[in-house]
Coordinates of C-alpha atoms in Angstrom, one line a residue:
M7 CA 167.4 177.8 8.4
Y8 CA 165.8 177.1 5.1
E9 CA 162.5 175.2 5.1
N10 CA 161.1 172.9 2.4
V11 CA 157.7 171.2 2.3
F12 CA 156.0 169.3 -0.5
K13 CA 153.8 166.3 -1.4
R14 CA 153.8 164.1 -4.5
V15 CA 153.2 160.7 -5.8
E16 CA 156.2 158.5 -6.2
E17 CA 156.5 155.2 -8.1
K18 CA 159.6 153.0 -7.9
Y19 CA 160.9 150.4 -10.4
V20 CA 163.9 148.1 -10.1
L21 CA 165.5 147.9 -13.6
T22 CA 168.1 145.7 -15.2
K23 CA 170.7 147.4 -17.3
E24 CA 168.9 146.2 -20.5
Q25 CA 165.5 147.5 -19.3
K26 CA 167.0 150.9 -18.4
E27 CA 168.6 151.3 -21.8
Q28 CA 165.5 150.2 -23.7
L29 CA 163.3 152.5 -21.7
F30 CA 165.4 155.6 -22.0
E31 CA 165.8 155.1 -25.7
M32 CA 162.0 155.5 -25.9
I33 CA 161.5 158.4 -23.4
I34 CA 164.7 160.5 -23.6
P35 CA 163.2 162.8 -26.3
Y36 CA 160.6 163.9 -23.8
L37 CA 163.1 164.6 -21.0
K38 CA 165.9 167.0 -20.2
K39 CA 168.6 166.8 -17.7
D40 CA 167.8 168.3 -14.3
K41 CA 169.8 171.3 -13.0
F42 CA 171.6 169.0 -10.6
Y43 CA 171.9 166.1 -13.1
K44 CA 174.6 164.0 -11.4
T45 CA 174.8 163.7 -7.6
T46 CA 175.9 161.3 -5.0
I47 CA 173.2 161.2 -2.4
C48 CA 174.4 160.4 1.1
N49 CA 172.0 159.6 4.0
I50 CA 172.0 158.8 7.7
Y51 CA 168.7 157.1 8.7
F52 CA 167.7 157.4 12.4
D53 CA 165.8 154.7 14.3
T54 CA 165.3 153.3 17.8
D55 CA 167.5 150.8 19.5
H56 CA 165.2 148.1 18.3
N57 CA 164.6 149.4 14.8
D58 CA 161.0 150.1 15.5
L59 CA 160.5 152.7 12.7
I60 CA 161.7 150.5 9.8
I61 CA 160.0 147.4 11.2
H62 CA 156.7 149.4 11.4
S63 CA 157.3 150.7 7.8
L64 CA 157.8 147.1 6.5
E65 CA 154.4 146.1 7.8
K66 CA 153.0 148.5 5.1
P67 CA 150.7 150.5 7.3
P68 CA 148.5 153.3 5.8
F69 CA 150.8 155.8 7.3
K70 CA 154.5 155.6 7.9
E71 CA 157.4 158.0 8.4
K72 CA 161.2 158.0 8.4
I73 CA 163.7 160.6 9.5
R74 CA 167.1 161.1 7.9
L75 CA 170.0 163.5 7.4
R76 CA 170.8 163.9 3.7
S77 CA 173.6 165.6 1.7
Y78 CA 174.1 165.8 -2.1
Q79 CA 177.8 165.3 -1.8
I80 CA 180.3 164.1 0.8
P81 CA 180.0 167.2 3.1
S82 CA 182.4 169.0 5.3
L83 CA 181.2 170.4 8.6
E84 CA 180.7 173.8 6.9
D85 CA 178.5 172.3 4.1
D86 CA 174.7 172.3 3.9
V87 CA 172.7 169.2 4.8
F88 CA 169.0 168.5 5.0
L89 CA 167.3 167.1 8.0
E90 CA 164.1 165.5 6.7
V91 CA 161.0 163.8 7.9
K92 CA 159.5 161.7 5.0
T93 CA 156.0 160.4 5.4
K94 CA 153.8 158.3 3.2
Y95 CA 150.0 158.1 3.5
K96 CA 148.0 156.0 1.1
G97 CA 150.6 156.4 -1.7
I98 CA 151.1 160.2 -1.2
V99 CA 154.6 161.1 -0.2
G100 CA 155.2 164.1 2.0
K101 CA 158.6 165.6 2.9
R102 CA 159.3 168.3 5.5
R103 CA 162.9 169.3 5.8
I104 CA 165.3 171.9 7.2
K105 CA 168.6 173.0 5.5
M106 CA 171.4 173.6 7.9
K107 CA 175.2 173.4 8.2
L108 CA 176.4 169.9 9.2
K109 CA 178.2 171.4 12.2
D110 CA 174.9 172.9 13.3
F111 CA 173.2 169.6 13.2
Y112 CA 175.8 168.1 15.5
D113 CA 175.4 171.1 17.8
Y114 CA 171.7 170.5 17.9
R115 CA 172.2 166.8 18.8
K116 CA 174.8 167.6 21.4
N117 CA 173.2 170.5 23.1
H118 CA 169.5 170.1 22.1
T119 CA 169.3 173.7 21.0
F120 CA 167.2 174.9 18.1
D121 CA 165.0 177.8 16.9
E122 CA 161.7 177.1 18.8
D123 CA 159.9 179.4 16.4
N124 CA 160.6 177.1 13.5
Q125 CA 157.6 174.7 13.3
I126 CA 159.3 172.0 11.2
M127 CA 162.3 171.9 13.6
K128 CA 159.9 171.6 16.5
E129 CA 158.3 168.6 14.9
I130 CA 161.7 167.0 14.1
D131 CA 162.9 167.6 17.6
Y132 CA 159.7 166.0 19.0
F133 CA 160.4 163.0 16.7
F134 CA 163.9 162.6 18.0
T135 CA 162.9 163.0 21.6
Y136 CA 159.8 160.8 21.6
Y137 CA 161.5 157.9 19.9
H138 CA 165.0 158.3 21.4
L139 CA 166.4 158.2 17.9
K140 CA 170.0 157.4 17.1
P141 CA 171.9 156.9 13.8
A142 CA 171.0 153.5 12.5
I143 CA 172.5 153.1 9.0
Y144 CA 174.4 155.0 6.3
I145 CA 173.0 154.7 2.7
A146 CA 174.4 156.2 -0.5
Y147 CA 173.7 156.0 -4.2
D148 CA 174.7 157.8 -7.4
R149 CA 171.7 159.6 -8.9
K150 CA 171.0 160.9 -12.4
S151 CA 168.0 163.3 -12.5
Y152 CA 165.7 164.2 -15.4
Q153 CA 162.7 166.5 -15.8
S154 CA 159.9 166.4 -18.3
R155 CA 160.3 169.0 -21.1
E156 CA 156.5 169.7 -20.8
D157 CA 155.8 169.4 -17.1
K158 CA 158.4 170.6 -14.6
N159 CA 156.6 168.7 -11.8
L160 CA 157.3 165.4 -13.5
R161 CA 160.8 164.1 -12.5
I162 CA 162.5 160.8 -13.2
T163 CA 165.6 159.7 -11.2
I164 CA 167.9 156.8 -11.7
D165 CA 169.8 155.6 -8.6
E166 CA 172.8 153.3 -9.1
N167 CA 175.4 151.7 -7.0
L168 CA 173.2 151.4 -3.9
R169 CA 175.5 150.9 -0.9
S170 CA 175.4 151.0 2.9
R171 CA 177.3 150.6 6.1
N172 CA 176.5 150.2 9.7
D173 CA 179.6 151.9 11.2
D174 CA 181.2 155.3 10.7
L175 CA 177.7 156.8 10.7
R176 CA 178.6 160.4 9.8
L177 CA 178.2 162.0 6.4
E178 CA 181.6 163.6 6.4
L179 CA 183.3 160.2 6.6
G180 CA 182.9 159.3 2.9
D181 CA 180.5 157.3 0.8
A182 CA 182.0 153.8 1.0
G183 CA 179.7 150.9 1.7
F184 CA 178.6 147.4 0.8
R185 CA 176.8 147.0 -2.5
Y186 CA 173.1 145.9 -2.3
F187 CA 172.7 144.5 -5.8
K188 CA 175.0 141.7 -7.1
G189 CA 174.1 142.6 -10.7
D190 CA 174.0 145.9 -12.6
H191 CA 170.5 147.0 -11.3
S192 CA 169.2 150.5 -10.8
I193 CA 166.3 152.0 -9.0
M194 CA 164.1 154.4 -11.0
E195 CA 161.7 156.7 -9.3
I196 CA 158.9 158.6 -11.2
K197 CA 157.8 161.6 -9.2
T198 CA 154.7 163.6 -10.1
L199 CA 152.0 165.8 -8.7
G200 CA 149.4 164.3 -11.1
A201 CA 148.9 161.5 -13.6
M202 CA 151.8 160.2 -15.8
P203 CA 151.8 161.4 -19.4
L204 CA 150.7 159.0 -22.1
W205 CA 154.2 158.7 -23.7
L206 CA 155.6 157.4 -20.4
V207 CA 152.7 155.0 -19.7
R208 CA 153.1 153.5 -23.2
A209 CA 156.8 153.0 -22.8
L210 CA 156.5 151.3 -19.5
S211 CA 153.7 149.1 -20.8
N212 CA 155.4 148.1 -24.0
L213 CA 158.5 147.0 -22.0
E214 CA 156.4 145.4 -19.3
I215 CA 158.0 147.4 -16.6
Y216 CA 155.9 147.6 -13.5
P217 CA 156.2 149.5 -10.2
T218 CA 157.4 147.7 -7.1
S219 CA 157.4 148.4 -3.4
F220 CA 161.1 149.1 -2.8
S221 CA 162.4 151.0 0.2
K222 CA 166.1 151.4 0.2
Y223 CA 166.4 151.3 4.0
G224 CA 163.8 148.6 4.3
S225 CA 165.3 146.3 1.6
I226 CA 168.8 146.7 3.1
Y227 CA 167.5 146.0 6.6
I228 CA 165.8 142.8 5.4
K229 CA 168.9 141.6 3.6
E230 CA 171.1 142.2 6.6
K231 CA 168.6 140.5 8.9
Q232 CA 168.6 137.4 6.6
K233 CA 172.4 137.3 6.6
K234 CA 172.5 137.4 10.4
E235 CA 169.9 134.5 10.6
E236 CA 171.9 132.5 8.1
K237 CA 175.1 132.8 10.2
I238 CA 173.1 131.7 13.3
Y239 CA 171.7 128.6 11.6
A240 CA 175.1 127.8 10.1
Y241 CA 176.3 126.9 13.6

């Protein structure tokens, strides 16, 4: 198994098509396409029977965590996926993840077998066991990734066509889902280990683009809850 651990600051922005085009016209000279420029990111988020993890996260506590299974394409059982625990503490995002074959993940969930010498996997297994986690939602989006020409630790991603579903909660079953945005909106994330460069700060300021608290899982959960409540009150 391949392990990956890192921490960084992430800022999110919800952009209209016009805002995105204006912003990138200003900042594209400072950027280059990432090695994996275009990807379709597919996720299965895990939660309790009563959605305790996402409800706790939406309360905006100082510390929160999520667990998900992620792929960068629609995988087959033989393809690599990432089992991740994502944490956030006072604005600092941490991610601990394991790379494995999709079939090995299913084997772990079925037989509860894993390498007990792997510390990250031990933590993930404790997480699954303690909370009695199960697949809760499928979320996918199409991502374009950029990197600063000057600082490799500064990355900007644009996520479009945010979609989700509550059935067929397996990564290999395709990336179809219901669209979250009615309009042509995208989610931009700025990821850095330090302060943003002046050229980026100026561009955001000139266009009056400000960060927002936007959790893909959280926002979709709220929207679905509102729809259910509207149906109840309609009767």
